[in-house]
Coordinates of C-alpha atoms and ligand atoms in Angstrom, one line a residue:
M1447 CA 0.0 0.0 -0.1
N1448 CA 2.9 2.2 0.5
N1449 CA 2.1 5.6 -1.0
K1450 CA -0.7 4.1 -3.2
V1451 CA -3.4 6.8 -3.6
V1452 CA -6.7 5.4 -2.7
V1453 CA -9.9 7.1 -3.6
L1454 CA -12.7 6.0 -1.4
T1455 CA -16.0 7.1 -2.2
G1456 CA -18.5 7.2 0.6
G1457 CA -15.6 7.5 2.9
G1458 CA -17.4 9.7 5.4
G1459 CA -19.8 6.7 6.0
V1460 CA -19.5 3.9 8.8
L1461 CA -17.9 1.3 6.6
G1462 CA -15.9 3.7 4.4
R1463 CA -14.4 5.4 7.5
T1464 CA -13.1 2.4 9.1
L1465 CA -11.6 1.1 5.6
A1466 CA -10.0 4.5 5.0
I1467 CA -8.1 4.6 8.6
A1468 CA -7.0 0.8 8.0
L1469 CA -5.6 1.5 4.5
A1470 CA -3.9 4.6 5.6
K1471 CA -2.3 2.8 8.5
K1472 CA -0.7 0.6 5.9
G1473 CA 0.9 3.5 4.0
A1474 CA -1.6 4.6 1.5
K1475 CA -2.5 8.0 0.8
L1476 CA -6.2 8.6 1.2
A1477 CA -8.7 10.7 -0.8
V1478 CA -11.8 10.5 1.3
L1479 CA -14.6 11.4 -0.7
D1480 CA -18.3 11.8 0.2
L1481 CA -21.3 14.1 -0.7
R1482 CA -21.1 15.4 3.1
K1483 CA -17.9 17.3 3.1
E1484 CA -17.7 17.7 6.7
A1485 CA -17.9 13.8 7.2
A1486 CA -15.0 13.4 4.6
E1487 CA -12.8 16.0 6.2
K1488 CA -13.6 14.5 9.8
V1489 CA -12.3 11.1 8.6
A1490 CA -9.2 12.6 6.8
E1491 CA -8.4 14.7 9.7
E1492 CA -8.5 11.6 12.0
I1493 CA -6.2 10.0 9.5
K1494 CA -3.9 13.0 9.8
Q1495 CA -3.8 12.9 13.7
Q1496 CA -2.6 9.3 13.4
G1497 CA 0.2 10.3 11.3
G1498 CA -1.3 9.0 8.2
T1499 CA -1.9 11.1 4.6
A1500 CA -5.5 12.0 3.7
I1501 CA -7.6 15.0 2.2
G1502 CA -11.4 15.1 2.5
V1503 CA -13.1 15.8 -0.6
S1504 CA -16.6 16.7 -1.3
A1505 CA -18.2 15.1 -4.6
D1506 CA -21.2 13.7 -5.7
V1507 CA -20.7 10.1 -7.3
L1508 CA -23.9 10.9 -9.6
S1509 CA -22.4 13.8 -11.2
K1510 CA -19.4 13.4 -13.5
K1511 CA -18.7 17.1 -13.4
S1512 CA -18.4 17.1 -9.6
L1513 CA -16.1 13.9 -9.8
L1514 CA -13.9 15.7 -12.5
E1515 CA -13.3 18.4 -10.0
A1516 CA -12.5 15.9 -7.3
Q1517 CA -10.0 14.1 -9.6
K1518 CA -8.3 17.4 -10.2
E1519 CA -8.1 18.3 -6.6
I1520 CA -6.6 14.7 -5.7
Q1521 CA -4.4 14.9 -8.6
L1522 CA -3.0 18.0 -7.3
K1523 CA -2.8 17.2 -3.6
L1524 CA -2.0 13.3 -3.6
G1525 CA -1.1 12.3 -7.4
S1526 CA -3.3 10.3 -9.6
C1527 CA -5.4 7.3 -8.4
D1528 CA -3.9 3.8 -7.9
I1529 CA -6.9 2.4 -6.3
L1530 CA -10.6 3.0 -6.4
I1531 CA -12.9 1.8 -3.5
N1532 CA -16.6 2.4 -4.4
G1533 CA -18.1 2.5 -1.1
A1534 CA -20.9 5.2 -1.7
G1535 CA -24.4 3.6 -1.7
G1536 CA -27.2 2.3 0.4
N1537 CA -31.0 1.8 0.4
H1538 CA -33.8 4.3 0.9
P1539 CA -37.4 4.0 2.5
K1540 CA -38.6 5.0 -1.0
G1541 CA -37.5 2.0 -2.7
T1542 CA -39.1 -0.4 0.3
T1543 CA -42.2 -2.1 0.8
S1544 CA -43.9 -2.2 4.3
N1545 CA -44.5 -6.1 4.4
T1546 CA -42.6 -9.0 3.4
H1547 CA -45.5 -10.8 1.8
L1548 CA -48.3 -9.1 0.0
T1549 CA -51.8 -10.1 1.7
L1550 CA -55.3 -9.1 0.9
E1551 CA -55.5 -6.9 4.1
D1552 CA -52.5 -5.1 2.5
L1553 CA -54.6 -3.7 -0.4
E1554 CA -57.1 -2.2 2.1
N1555 CA -54.6 -0.8 4.4
N1556 CA -55.1 3.1 3.8
E1557 CA -52.3 4.3 6.3
S1558 CA -50.3 7.2 4.5
D1559 CA -47.1 5.6 5.1
F1560 CA -48.0 2.2 4.4
K1561 CA -46.7 0.6 0.9
T1562 CA -47.3 -2.2 -1.0
F1563 CA -45.1 -3.3 -4.0
F1564 CA -48.1 -1.4 -6.1
D1565 CA -47.4 1.8 -4.2
L1566 CA -43.7 1.9 -5.0
D1567 CA -43.1 4.8 -7.1
S1568 CA -40.4 4.6 -10.1
E1569 CA -38.5 7.9 -8.8
G1570 CA -37.9 6.0 -5.4
I1571 CA -36.6 3.0 -7.2
Q1572 CA -34.4 5.1 -9.6
F1573 CA -32.7 7.0 -6.5
V1574 CA -31.7 3.5 -5.1
F1575 CA -30.7 2.1 -8.4
N1576 CA -28.9 5.4 -9.3
L1577 CA -27.0 5.8 -6.1
N1578 CA -25.7 2.2 -6.0
F1579 CA -25.2 1.6 -9.7
I1580 CA -24.6 4.7 -11.5
G1581 CA -22.7 6.0 -8.4
T1582 CA -20.3 3.1 -9.0
L1583 CA -20.0 3.5 -12.7
L1584 CA -19.2 7.2 -13.0
P1585 CA -16.3 7.2 -10.5
T1586 CA -14.9 4.1 -12.2
Q1587 CA -15.1 5.9 -15.6
I1588 CA -13.3 9.0 -14.1
F1589 CA -10.7 7.2 -11.8
A1590 CA -9.8 4.0 -14.0
K1591 CA -8.5 6.3 -16.6
D1592 CA -5.9 7.5 -13.9
M1593 CA -4.7 3.8 -13.7
V1594 CA -4.4 2.7 -17.5
G1595 CA -0.6 2.5 -18.0
K1596 CA 0.4 2.1 -14.3
K1597 CA 1.1 -1.1 -12.4
D1598 CA -0.8 -2.6 -9.5
C1599 CA -3.9 -0.8 -9.8
C1600 CA -7.4 -1.9 -8.9
I1601 CA -11.0 -1.2 -8.1
L1602 CA -13.0 -2.7 -5.1
N1603 CA -16.8 -2.4 -5.3
I1604 CA -19.2 -2.8 -2.6
S1605 CA -22.0 -5.3 -3.4
S1606 CA -24.2 -7.0 -0.7
M1607 CA -25.6 -10.3 0.3
N1608 CA -28.8 -9.4 -1.3
A1609 CA -27.2 -9.6 -4.6
F1610 CA -27.1 -13.5 -4.4
T1611 CA -30.5 -13.9 -3.2
P1612 CA -32.9 -10.7 -3.0
L1613 CA -33.7 -9.6 0.6
T1614 CA -37.4 -9.0 1.5
K1615 CA -39.0 -5.5 1.4
I1616 CA -36.1 -4.0 -0.9
P1617 CA -36.4 -4.7 -4.3
A1618 CA -34.4 -1.7 -5.6
Y1619 CA -31.5 -2.2 -3.3
S1620 CA -31.3 -5.8 -4.1
G1621 CA -31.5 -5.3 -7.9
A1622 CA -28.9 -2.7 -7.9
K1623 CA -26.4 -4.6 -5.7
A1624 CA -27.0 -7.7 -8.1
A1625 CA -26.0 -5.2 -11.0
I1626 CA -22.9 -4.3 -9.0
S1627 CA -21.8 -7.9 -8.8
N1628 CA -22.5 -8.5 -12.5
F1629 CA -20.7 -5.1 -13.1
T1630 CA -17.7 -6.4 -11.4
Q1631 CA -17.1 -9.2 -13.5
W1632 CA -17.8 -7.2 -16.6
L1633 CA -15.2 -4.6 -15.6
A1634 CA -12.7 -7.4 -14.7
V1635 CA -13.0 -8.9 -18.0
H1636 CA -12.8 -5.2 -19.7
F1637 CA -9.8 -3.9 -17.8
A1638 CA -7.7 -7.2 -17.7
K1639 CA -5.5 -6.4 -20.6
V1640 CA -4.6 -3.0 -19.0
G1641 CA -3.8 -4.5 -15.6
I1642 CA -6.7 -3.3 -13.6
R1643 CA -8.1 -5.6 -11.3
V1644 CA -11.7 -5.4 -10.2
N1645 CA -13.2 -7.3 -7.4
A1646 CA -16.0 -6.6 -4.8
L1647 CA -16.9 -7.2 -1.1
A1648 CA -20.4 -8.6 -0.4
P1649 CA -21.0 -7.6 3.2
G1650 CA -23.7 -9.5 5.3
F1651 CA -25.5 -7.3 7.9
F1652 CA -23.6 -4.3 9.6
L1653 CA -25.6 -2.2 11.8
T1654 CA -25.0 1.3 10.3
D1655 CA -27.1 4.4 9.5
Q1656 CA -28.5 3.1 6.1
N1657 CA -30.2 0.2 7.8
R1658 CA -30.7 1.2 11.5
A1659 CA -34.2 2.0 10.9
L1660 CA -35.0 -1.5 9.3
L1661 CA -33.1 -3.5 12.2
T1662 CA -33.8 -1.5 15.3
D1663 CA -36.8 0.1 16.8
A1664 CA -36.9 3.7 18.2
E1665 CA -35.6 2.3 21.7
G1666 CA -32.8 0.6 19.9
N1667 CA -34.1 -3.0 20.4
P1668 CA -34.2 -5.3 17.4
T1669 CA -36.9 -5.5 15.2
K1670 CA -38.6 -8.8 13.8
R1671 CA -36.4 -8.5 10.7
G1672 CA -33.3 -7.9 12.8
K1673 CA -33.9 -10.8 14.8
T1674 CA -34.4 -12.9 11.8
I1675 CA -31.1 -11.7 10.5
I1676 CA -29.2 -12.9 13.4
E1677 CA -31.0 -16.3 13.6
H1678 CA -29.7 -16.8 10.0
T1679 CA -26.4 -15.7 10.6
P1680 CA -24.4 -18.9 11.8
M1681 CA -21.8 -16.7 13.6
G1682 CA -24.9 -15.2 15.5
R1683 CA -24.2 -11.4 15.3
Y1684 CA -24.1 -8.3 12.9
G1685 CA -20.6 -7.7 11.2
E1686 CA -18.4 -5.0 12.7
P1687 CA -17.1 -2.7 10.4
E1688 CA -13.3 -4.0 11.1
D1689 CA -14.5 -7.2 9.8
L1690 CA -14.0 -5.9 6.2
I1691 CA -10.4 -4.9 6.8
G1692 CA -8.5 -8.0 6.1
T1693 CA -10.3 -8.8 3.1
T1694 CA -10.1 -5.3 1.6
E1695 CA -6.1 -5.3 2.1
W1696 CA -5.9 -8.7 0.4
L1697 CA -7.9 -7.6 -2.6
C1698 CA -6.2 -4.2 -2.9
G1699 CA -2.8 -5.6 -2.2
S1700 CA -0.3 -7.8 -4.0
G1701 CA -1.4 -11.0 -2.5
S1702 CA -4.4 -11.1 -4.8
K1703 CA -2.6 -10.1 -7.9
F1704 CA -4.1 -13.0 -9.9
V1705 CA -7.5 -12.4 -8.6
T1706 CA -10.0 -10.6 -10.6
G1707 CA -13.8 -10.4 -10.9
V1708 CA -14.7 -12.2 -7.7
V1709 CA -17.6 -11.3 -5.1
I1710 CA -16.5 -12.3 -1.6
P1711 CA -19.0 -12.7 1.0
I1712 CA -18.2 -11.2 4.3
D1713 CA -21.4 -12.3 6.3
G1714 CA -20.8 -14.8 9.2
G1715 CA -21.9 -17.6 7.1
F1716 CA -25.4 -16.0 6.1
S1717 CA -25.0 -17.0 2.4
A1718 CA -24.1 -20.7 3.3
F1719 CA -27.2 -21.0 5.4
S1720 CA -30.4 -22.4 4.0
G1721 CA -32.3 -21.4 7.2
V1722 CA -32.8 -25.2 8.2
Ligands
NAD1187 P1 -23.3 4.7 5.2 O1 -24.4 5.5 4.9 O2 -23.0 4.8 6.4 O3 -22.4 5.5 4.2 C1 -22.4 5.8 2.7 C2 -21.8 7.2 2.5 O4 -21.9 7.2 1.4 C3 -22.3 8.3 3.4 O5 -21.4 8.9 4.1 C4 -22.8 9.2 2.5 O6 -22.8 10.3 2.6 C5 -22.2 8.8 1.1 N1 -22.9 9.3 -0.1 C6 -24.5 9.0 -0.3 N2 -24.7 9.3 -1.6 C7 -23.5 10.0 -2.1 C8 -23.4 10.5 -3.3 N3 -24.1 10.7 -4.3 N4 -21.9 10.9 -3.5 C9 -21.0 10.7 -2.6 N5 -21.4 10.2 -1.4 C10 -22.6 9.8 -1.3 O7 -23.7 3.3 4.8 P2 -22.6 2.2 5.2 O8 -23.2 1.0 5.7 O9 -21.2 2.6 5.5 O10 -22.4 1.7 3.4 C11 -21.1 1.7 2.6 C12 -21.6 0.8 1.4 O11 -21.4 -0.7 1.9 C13 -22.7 0.9 0.7 O12 -22.4 0.7 -0.7 C14 -23.7 0.0 1.3 O13 -24.9 -0.1 0.4 C15 -22.6 -1.1 1.6 N6 -23.1 -2.3 2.4 C16 -23.7 -2.0 3.6 C17 -24.1 -3.0 4.3 C18 -24.6 -2.7 5.8 O14 -24.9 -3.6 6.5 N7 -24.3 -1.6 6.3 C19 -24.2 -4.3 3.9 C20 -23.9 -4.6 2.5 C21 -23.3 -3.6 1.6

């Protein structure tokens, strides 16, 4: 990792922050990129206080113009990108149904915030789809250009458990992450001759801001969904952000130099368990 320039989108988020700090400790120079400028700068500050090199960069992964400005700033302050981690993403209530299974009673439910599959609007679905898929595609278009012709460059995408089998209630997020896994393989093939490896992590369940409302109630107790997840995770717990570090370091380092196009589950055994 020594002196490698790592661009980490969504770097101000829970998982991104942990990965940024870990890679900086290995000697990488971090461009912590996030829509929330203060969050990105806070993570960069934390890294600098620990003796690392980092800058916080504000950018929108859905805007090419904003990403190009970020690229210019990163190039000036740290150099050209060697490693891109596409961490920005997440779900949104606008792409979520209220119930797991449709029932006849659901069709008569007139509560304003109750949503069946038939109530989902395409705008909500598009928001989730774009954030996860287009929000990975655009940064890849911008920062992979920096990597062409250089050595030891790679891209790490963040897929999810729901890419293998969709999770109930969140059709947009599940579809978008399935697209990320598929795109990871596509990119791995496309970039193979120019030496850019492309892989993905598929995290299981980590309690973070994007899923807190689904997994815990107002008092912080597990919801029915939260309990089901733990019951279906053989290791019996949520992931800790630190659980992603080892695989990230491996996929971004020379130890995986013949590995490209893989999606690695980091899920405490969730994807291996049929539930019975
Ligand atoms: P998070 O909400 O803490 O972090 C996401 C970050 O992305 C936030 O800092 C947010 O400001 C930033 N962001 C949002 N929109 C952006 C935009 N348009 N441009 C730039 N930045 C933007 O979530 P997290 O749990 O740390 O998730 C990180 C990644 O891991 C996401 O792709 C998520 O889908 C994925 N993931 C999370 C889990 C989990 O259990 N938490 C599981 C599987 C996959």
